[in-house]
Amino acid sequence: MKGALIILLALVVTGVILYIHHRLTDKGEDTDTTPQPADRPEGCCGQHLVCEKESLLAGVSKEIVYYEDEELDAYRGTKPDEYTDEQIEQFRDVLYTLRPDEIGGWARSIQLREIELPTAVRDELVMLAAEARQTLNHQDTGNA
């Protein structure tokens, strides 16, 4: 029991020393490398991915653009939970061949064509769109 208390005391003392060292050597430099979310659109609810999804599907453009995905028109009227695994893979094949700057346009095109994405692909689209937007924002600001 006495040995465990000595080890615990040594850990606490080491933690305090490391904390003090960190506070003394941190001169206000931003060492946080965690990516920060992009600015939210006005009126965003705070649940950023939800806002991303809504902005993707808002249908900003009314022009239907095809991304070598004409075969997906066959799924017009199919509900998100009615797709087979093979059909889901068709959507993924198109999604993962898009350039980052094409993702938003493809999502709008799918919506205008009245195609409901499979649930899993829709979630992946939202995630990829957020990553693409962040990547494009970094390139625009020269932080690539």
GROMACS .gro file of N, CA, C and O in nm, residues 32-124:
model
  372
   32ASP      N    1  -0.226   2.496  -3.107
   32ASP     CA    2  -0.338   2.408  -3.135
   32ASP      C    3  -0.342   2.379  -3.284
   32ASP      O    4  -0.360   2.468  -3.365
   33THR      N    5  -0.322   2.252  -3.321
   33THR     CA    6  -0.324   2.213  -3.462
   33THR      C    7  -0.458   2.155  -3.502
   33THR      O    8  -0.472   2.105  -3.612
   34THR      N    9  -0.554   2.161  -3.412
   34THR     CA   10  -0.687   2.109  -3.444
   34THR      C   11  -0.752   2.198  -3.548
   34THR      O   12  -0.757   2.319  -3.530
   35PRO      N   13  -0.802   2.141  -3.660
   35PRO     CA   14  -0.867   2.225  -3.760
   35PRO      C   15  -0.991   2.291  -3.702
   35PRO      O   16  -1.070   2.227  -3.633
   36GLN      N   17  -1.006   2.418  -3.729
   36GLN     CA   18  -1.121   2.493  -3.682
   36GLN      C   19  -1.228   2.490  -3.789
   36GLN      O   20  -1.198   2.494  -3.907
   37PRO      N   21  -1.355   2.486  -3.747
   37PRO     CA   22  -1.461   2.484  -3.848
   37PRO      C   23  -1.465   2.615  -3.925
   37PRO      O   24  -1.430   2.720  -3.874
   38ALA      N   25  -1.508   2.605  -4.050
   38ALA     CA   26  -1.521   2.723  -4.134
   38ALA      C   27  -1.632   2.810  -4.079
   38ALA      O   28  -1.716   2.766  -4.001
   39ASP      N   29  -1.632   2.937  -4.118
   39ASP     CA   30  -1.737   3.027  -4.075
   39ASP      C   31  -1.872   2.970  -4.116
   39ASP      O   32  -1.890   2.922  -4.227
   40ARG      N   33  -1.964   2.977  -4.023
   40ARG     CA   34  -2.097   2.926  -4.050
   40ARG      C   35  -2.179   3.029  -4.125
   40ARG      O   36  -2.165   3.148  -4.102
   41PRO      N   37  -2.267   2.981  -4.212
   41PRO     CA   38  -2.355   3.074  -4.279
   41PRO      C   39  -2.448   3.141  -4.177
   41PRO      O   40  -2.473   3.087  -4.071
   42GLU      N   41  -2.494   3.261  -4.211
   42GLU     CA   42  -2.582   3.334  -4.121
   42GLU      C   43  -2.704   3.249  -4.088
   42GLU      O   44  -2.763   3.186  -4.175
   43GLY      N   45  -2.740   3.245  -3.962
   43GLY     CA   46  -2.855   3.168  -3.920
   43GLY      C   47  -2.826   3.021  -3.897
   43GLY      O   48  -2.917   2.943  -3.877
   44CYS      N   49  -2.699   2.982  -3.898
   44CYS     CA   50  -2.664   2.842  -3.876
   44CYS      C   51  -2.701   2.804  -3.733
   44CYS      O   52  -2.682   2.882  -3.640
   45CYS      N   53  -2.750   2.685  -3.717
   45CYS     CA   54  -2.802   2.642  -3.589
   45CYS      C   55  -2.693   2.602  -3.490
   45CYS      O   56  -2.721   2.577  -3.375
   46GLY      N   57  -2.568   2.593  -3.533
   46GLY     CA   58  -2.461   2.553  -3.445
   46GLY      C   59  -2.422   2.407  -3.462
   46GLY      O   60  -2.318   2.364  -3.418
   47GLN      N   61  -2.507   2.329  -3.523
   47GLN     CA   62  -2.474   2.191  -3.554
   47GLN      C   63  -2.420   2.193  -3.696
   47GLN      O   64  -2.493   2.176  -3.791
   48HIS      N   65  -2.290   2.213  -3.708
   48HIS     CA   66  -2.231   2.251  -3.835
   48HIS      C   67  -2.258   2.153  -3.948
   48HIS      O   68  -2.286   2.194  -4.060
   49LEU      N   69  -2.252   2.023  -3.923
   49LEU     CA   70  -2.276   1.928  -4.031
   49LEU      C   71  -2.419   1.938  -4.081
   49LEU      O   72  -2.445   1.923  -4.199
   50VAL      N   73  -2.511   1.966  -3.991
   50VAL     CA   74  -2.649   1.984  -4.035
   50VAL      C   75  -2.657   2.104  -4.129
   50VAL      O   76  -2.722   2.099  -4.233
   51CYS      N   77  -2.590   2.213  -4.093
   51CYS     CA   78  -2.590   2.331  -4.179
   51CYS      C   79  -2.525   2.300  -4.313
   51CYS      O   80  -2.570   2.347  -4.417
   52GLU      N   81  -2.416   2.223  -4.311
   52GLU     CA   82  -2.350   2.184  -4.435
   52GLU      C   83  -2.448   2.109  -4.524
   52GLU      O   84  -2.459   2.135  -4.642
   53LYS      N   85  -2.522   2.014  -4.465
   53LYS     CA   86  -2.616   1.934  -4.542
   53LYS      C   87  -2.722   2.023  -4.603
   53LYS      O   88  -2.755   2.012  -4.721
   54GLU      N   89  -2.777   2.115  -4.522
   54GLU     CA   90  -2.883   2.202  -4.573
   54GLU      C   91  -2.832   2.293  -4.683
   54GLU      O   92  -2.900   2.316  -4.781
   55SER      N   93  -2.709   2.343  -4.669
   55SER     CA   94  -2.659   2.432  -4.773
   55SER      C   95  -2.627   2.356  -4.901
   55SER      O   96  -2.640   2.410  -5.009
   56LEU      N   97  -2.587   2.229  -4.889
   56LEU     CA   98  -2.560   2.149  -5.008
   56LEU      C   99  -2.688   2.125  -5.085
   56LEU      O  100  -2.690   2.123  -5.207
   57LEU      N  101  -2.796   2.102  -5.013
   57LEU     CA  102  -2.920   2.064  -5.076
   57LEU      C  103  -3.011   2.182  -5.102
   57LEU      O  104  -3.126   2.166  -5.141
   58ALA      N  105  -2.962   2.302  -5.083
   58ALA     CA  106  -3.047   2.420  -5.097
   58ALA      C  107  -3.083   2.449  -5.242
   58ALA      O  108  -3.177   2.521  -5.269
   59GLY      N  109  -3.012   2.392  -5.336
   59GLY     CA  110  -3.045   2.411  -5.476
   59GLY      C  111  -3.016   2.552  -5.523
   59GLY      O  112  -3.100   2.616  -5.586
   60VAL      N  113  -2.895   2.602  -5.493
   60VAL     CA  114  -2.858   2.736  -5.532
   60VAL      C  115  -2.869   2.754  -5.683
   60VAL      O  116  -2.921   2.852  -5.732
   61SER      N  117  -2.824   2.656  -5.757
   61SER     CA  118  -2.829   2.660  -5.902
   61SER      C  119  -2.943   2.572  -5.950
   61SER      O  120  -2.967   2.465  -5.897
   62LYS      N  121  -3.013   2.616  -6.051
   62LYS     CA  122  -3.122   2.536  -6.107
   62LYS      C  123  -3.078   2.459  -6.231
   62LYS      O  124  -3.156   2.389  -6.293
   63GLU      N  125  -2.951   2.471  -6.267
   63GLU     CA  126  -2.900   2.404  -6.386
   63GLU      C  127  -2.853   2.263  -6.350
   63GLU      O  128  -2.776   2.244  -6.256
   64ILE      N  129  -2.900   2.165  -6.424
   64ILE     CA  130  -2.857   2.027  -6.402
   64ILE      C  131  -2.727   2.005  -6.479
   64ILE      O  132  -2.722   2.026  -6.600
   65VAL      N  133  -2.625   1.965  -6.406
   65VAL     CA  134  -2.496   1.937  -6.465
   65VAL      C  135  -2.467   1.789  -6.439
   65VAL      O  136  -2.484   1.740  -6.328
   66TYR      N  137  -2.425   1.719  -6.543
   66TYR     CA  138  -2.392   1.578  -6.528
   66TYR      C  139  -2.242   1.563  -6.507
   66TYR      O  140  -2.161   1.631  -6.570
   67TYR      N  141  -2.204   1.473  -6.418
   67TYR     CA  142  -2.065   1.446  -6.386
   67TYR      C  143  -2.032   1.303  -6.428
   67TYR      O  144  -1.984   1.223  -6.348
   68GLU      N  145  -2.060   1.272  -6.552
   68GLU     CA  146  -2.044   1.137  -6.606
   68GLU      C  147  -2.119   1.037  -6.518
   68GLU      O  148  -2.069   0.930  -6.484
   69ASP      N  149  -2.243   1.076  -6.479
   69ASP     CA  150  -2.322   0.994  -6.388
   69ASP      C  151  -2.466   0.978  -6.436
   69ASP      O  152  -2.558   0.962  -6.357
   70GLU      N  153  -2.484   0.980  -6.567
   70GLU     CA  154  -2.619   0.971  -6.623
   70GLU      C  155  -2.692   0.845  -6.580
   70GLU      O  156  -2.815   0.843  -6.569
   71GLU      N  157  -2.616   0.739  -6.551
   71GLU     CA  158  -2.678   0.613  -6.511
   71GLU      C  159  -2.755   0.624  -6.380
   71GLU      O  160  -2.844   0.545  -6.350
   72LEU      N  161  -2.722   0.726  -6.300
   72LEU     CA  162  -2.791   0.744  -6.172
   72LEU      C  163  -2.935   0.793  -6.189
   72LEU      O  164  -3.016   0.782  -6.097
   73ASP      N  165  -2.968   0.846  -6.307
   73ASP     CA  166  -3.105   0.891  -6.332
   73ASP      C  167  -3.205   0.776  -6.319
   73ASP      O  168  -3.324   0.798  -6.293
   74ALA      N  169  -3.159   0.655  -6.336
   74ALA     CA  170  -3.247   0.538  -6.324
   74ALA      C  171  -3.302   0.523  -6.182
   74ALA      O  172  -3.401   0.454  -6.162
   75TYR      N  173  -3.239   0.589  -6.084
   75TYR     CA  174  -3.280   0.575  -5.945
   75TYR      C  175  -3.376   0.685  -5.899
   75TYR      O  176  -3.407   0.693  -5.780
   76ARG      N  177  -3.423   0.765  -5.992
   76ARG     CA  178  -3.522   0.868  -5.957
   76ARG      C  179  -3.643   0.799  -5.896
   76ARG      O  180  -3.695   0.702  -5.950
   77GLY      N  181  -3.685   0.846  -5.780
   77GLY     CA  182  -3.801   0.789  -5.713
   77GLY      C  183  -3.768   0.677  -5.615
   77GLY      O  184  -3.855   0.632  -5.542
   78THR      N  185  -3.642   0.634  -5.610
   78THR     CA  186  -3.602   0.529  -5.516
   78THR      C  187  -3.578   0.592  -5.380
   78THR      O  188  -3.511   0.695  -5.370
   79LYS      N  189  -3.632   0.533  -5.276
   79LYS     CA  190  -3.616   0.584  -5.139
   79LYS      C  191  -3.476   0.550  -5.088
   79LYS      O  192  -3.417   0.447  -5.127
   80PRO      N  193  -3.421   0.633  -4.999
   80PRO     CA  194  -3.284   0.612  -4.951
   80PRO      C  195  -3.256   0.475  -4.890
   80PRO      O  196  -3.146   0.425  -4.898
   81ASP      N  197  -3.357   0.412  -4.832
   81ASP     CA  198  -3.335   0.283  -4.768
   81ASP      C  199  -3.370   0.164  -4.858
   81ASP      O  200  -3.369   0.050  -4.813
   82GLU      N  201  -3.398   0.189  -4.985
   82GLU     CA  202  -3.437   0.082  -5.077
   82GLU      C  203  -3.323   0.038  -5.170
   82GLU      O  204  -3.343  -0.050  -5.253
   83TYR      N  205  -3.206   0.097  -5.159
   83TYR     CA  206  -3.096   0.065  -5.250
   83TYR      C  207  -3.028  -0.066  -5.210
   83TYR      O  208  -3.014  -0.098  -5.092
   84THR      N  209  -2.982  -0.139  -5.311
   84THR     CA  210  -2.901  -0.258  -5.286
   84THR      C  211  -2.756  -0.214  -5.266
   84THR      O  212  -2.719  -0.100  -5.296
   85ASP      N  213  -2.674  -0.306  -5.218
   85ASP     CA  214  -2.533  -0.275  -5.197
   85ASP      C  215  -2.465  -0.235  -5.328
   85ASP      O  216  -2.382  -0.144  -5.331
   86GLU      N  217  -2.501  -0.303  -5.438
   86GLU     CA  218  -2.441  -0.271  -5.568
   86GLU      C  219  -2.480  -0.130  -5.614
   86GLU      O  220  -2.397  -0.056  -5.669
   87GLN      N  221  -2.604  -0.092  -5.591
   87GLN     CA  222  -2.650   0.042  -5.629
   87GLN      C  223  -2.580   0.148  -5.544
   87GLN      O  224  -2.540   0.253  -5.596
   88ILE      N  225  -2.563   0.121  -5.416
   88ILE     CA  226  -2.492   0.214  -5.328
   88ILE      C  227  -2.350   0.234  -5.378
   88ILE      O  228  -2.298   0.346  -5.381
   89GLU      N  229  -2.286   0.127  -5.422
   89GLU     CA  230  -2.149   0.137  -5.474
   89GLU      C  231  -2.143   0.221  -5.601
   89GLU      O  232  -2.044   0.289  -5.625
   90GLN      N  233  -2.248   0.219  -5.682
   90GLN     CA  234  -2.252   0.305  -5.801
   90GLN      C  235  -2.245   0.452  -5.761
   90GLN      O  236  -2.172   0.531  -5.822
   91PHE      N  237  -2.320   0.489  -5.660
   91PHE     CA  238  -2.317   0.627  -5.610
   91PHE      C  239  -2.178   0.661  -5.554
   91PHE      O  240  -2.124   0.768  -5.580
   92ARG      N  241  -2.122   0.568  -5.478
   92ARG     CA  242  -1.989   0.591  -5.419
   92ARG      C  243  -1.883   0.606  -5.528
   92ARG      O  244  -1.792   0.688  -5.516
   93ASP      N  245  -1.894   0.524  -5.634
   93ASP     CA  246  -1.796   0.533  -5.742
   93ASP      C  247  -1.795   0.673  -5.802
   93ASP      O  248  -1.688   0.728  -5.831
   94VAL      N  249  -1.911   0.732  -5.819
   94VAL     CA  250  -1.917   0.868  -5.873
   94VAL      C  251  -1.865   0.967  -5.769
   94VAL      O  252  -1.780   1.052  -5.799
   95LEU      N  253  -1.913   0.957  -5.646
   95LEU     CA  254  -1.877   1.053  -5.541
   95LEU      C  255  -1.726   1.059  -5.520
   95LEU      O  256  -1.668   1.167  -5.512
   96TYR      N  257  -1.661   0.944  -5.514
   96TYR     CA  258  -1.518   0.944  -5.482
   96TYR      C  259  -1.428   0.973  -5.602
   96TYR      O  260  -1.306   0.976  -5.589
   97THR      N  261  -1.488   0.994  -5.720
   97THR     CA  262  -1.407   1.037  -5.835
   97THR      C  263  -1.421   1.186  -5.861
   97THR      O  264  -1.355   1.239  -5.950
   98LEU      N  265  -1.504   1.254  -5.782
   98LEU     CA  266  -1.522   1.399  -5.800
   98LEU      C  267  -1.404   1.475  -5.741
   98LEU      O  268  -1.345   1.434  -5.641
   99ARG      N  269  -1.372   1.587  -5.806
   99ARG     CA  270  -1.274   1.679  -5.748
   99ARG      C  271  -1.342   1.754  -5.634
   99ARG      O  272  -1.465   1.768  -5.633
  100PRO      N  273  -1.265   1.804  -5.538
  100PRO     CA  274  -1.327   1.877  -5.425
  100PRO      C  275  -1.418   1.991  -5.468
  100PRO      O  276  -1.522   2.014  -5.407
  101ASP      N  277  -1.383   2.060  -5.577
  101ASP     CA  278  -1.464   2.173  -5.620
  101ASP      C  279  -1.592   2.129  -5.693
  101ASP      O  280  -1.677   2.212  -5.724
  102GLU      N  281  -1.607   2.000  -5.721
  102GLU     CA  282  -1.726   1.950  -5.789
  102GLU      C  283  -1.832   1.893  -5.694
  102GLU      O  284  -1.946   1.871  -5.735
  103ILE      N  285  -1.796   1.869  -5.570
  103ILE     CA  286  -1.884   1.797  -5.478
  103ILE      C  287  -2.016   1.872  -5.456
  103ILE      O  288  -2.124   1.813  -5.464
  104GLY      N  289  -2.010   2.000  -5.429
  104GLY     CA  290  -2.132   2.077  -5.406
  104GLY      C  291  -2.222   2.080  -5.529
  104GLY      O  292  -2.343   2.065  -5.520
  105GLY      N  293  -2.162   2.098  -5.645
  105GLY     CA  294  -2.238   2.100  -5.770
  105GLY      C  295  -2.304   1.966  -5.798
  105GLY      O  296  -2.418   1.960  -5.845
  106TRP      N  297  -2.233   1.858  -5.767
  106TRP     CA  298  -2.290   1.725  -5.788
  106TRP      C  299  -2.409   1.703  -5.696
  106TRP      O  300  -2.513   1.652  -5.738
  107ALA      N  301  -2.397   1.747  -5.570
  107ALA     CA  302  -2.508   1.732  -5.476
  107ALA      C  303  -2.630   1.809  -5.524
  107ALA      O  304  -2.743   1.759  -5.518
  108ARG      N  305  -2.609   1.931  -5.574
  108ARG     CA  306  -2.721   2.009  -5.627
  108ARG      C  307  -2.781   1.943  -5.750
  108ARG      O  308  -2.903   1.937  -5.767
  109SER      N  309  -2.696   1.889  -5.836
  109SER     CA  310  -2.744   1.822  -5.956
  109SER      C  311  -2.829   1.700  -5.922
  109SER      O  312  -2.935   1.679  -5.981
  110ILE      N  313  -2.784   1.622  -5.824
  110ILE     CA  314  -2.860   1.504  -5.780
  110ILE      C  315  -2.997   1.547  -5.728
  110ILE      O  316  -3.099   1.486  -5.760
  111GLN      N  317  -3.000   1.654  -5.650
  111GLN     CA  318  -3.127   1.701  -5.597
  111GLN      C  319  -3.219   1.749  -5.709
  111GLN      O  320  -3.338   1.715  -5.711
  112LEU      N  321  -3.165   1.825  -5.802
  112LEU     CA  322  -3.247   1.876  -5.912
  112LEU      C  323  -3.299   1.763  -6.000
  112LEU      O  324  -3.406   1.776  -6.061
  113ARG      N  325  -3.225   1.654  -6.007
  113ARG     CA  326  -3.267   1.538  -6.086
  113ARG      C  327  -3.364   1.451  -6.009
  113ARG      O  328  -3.405   1.346  -6.056
  114GLU      N  329  -3.399   1.493  -5.886
  114GLU     CA  330  -3.495   1.424  -5.799
  114GLU      C  331  -3.450   1.282  -5.765
  114GLU      O  332  -3.529   1.188  -5.762
  115ILE      N  333  -3.320   1.270  -5.739
  115ILE     CA  334  -3.263   1.142  -5.697
  115ILE      C  335  -3.231   1.153  -5.549
  115ILE      O  336  -3.161   1.244  -5.506
  116GLU      N  337  -3.286   1.060  -5.471
  116GLU     CA  338  -3.255   1.057  -5.328
  116GLU      C  339  -3.134   0.967  -5.307
  116GLU      O  340  -3.135   0.851  -5.348
  117LEU      N  341  -3.030   1.022  -5.246
  117LEU     CA  342  -2.909   0.944  -5.222
  117LEU      C  343  -2.934   0.838  -5.115
  117LEU      O  344  -3.011   0.859  -5.022
  118PRO      N  345  -2.864   0.724  -5.127
  118PRO     CA  346  -2.868   0.627  -5.017
  118PRO      C  347  -2.818   0.695  -4.889
  118PRO      O  348  -2.731   0.783  -4.894
  119THR      N  349  -2.872   0.658  -4.776
  119THR     CA  350  -2.839   0.725  -4.650
  119THR      C  351  -2.689   0.729  -4.623
  119THR      O  352  -2.635   0.834  -4.588
  120ALA      N  353  -2.621   0.616  -4.641
  120ALA     CA  354  -2.477   0.611  -4.614
  120ALA      C  355  -2.401   0.705  -4.707
  120ALA      O  356  -2.308   0.774  -4.664
  121VAL      N  357  -2.439   0.710  -4.833
  121VAL     CA  358  -2.371   0.796  -4.930
  121VAL      C  359  -2.399   0.942  -4.898
  121VAL      O  360  -2.311   1.028  -4.909
  122ARG      N  361  -2.521   0.973  -4.855
  122ARG     CA  362  -2.555   1.111  -4.818
  122ARG      C  363  -2.467   1.157  -4.703
  122ARG      O  364  -2.413   1.269  -4.705
  123ASP      N  365  -2.447   1.072  -4.602
  123ASP     CA  366  -2.362   1.107  -4.489
  123ASP      C  367  -2.217   1.126  -4.534
  123ASP      O  368  -2.148   1.218  -4.489
  124GLU      N  369  -2.170   1.040  -4.623
  124GLU     CA  370  -2.034   1.053  -4.675
  124GLU      C  371  -2.020   1.182  -4.757
  124GLU      O  372  -1.917   1.249  -4.750
   0.00000   0.00000   0.00000
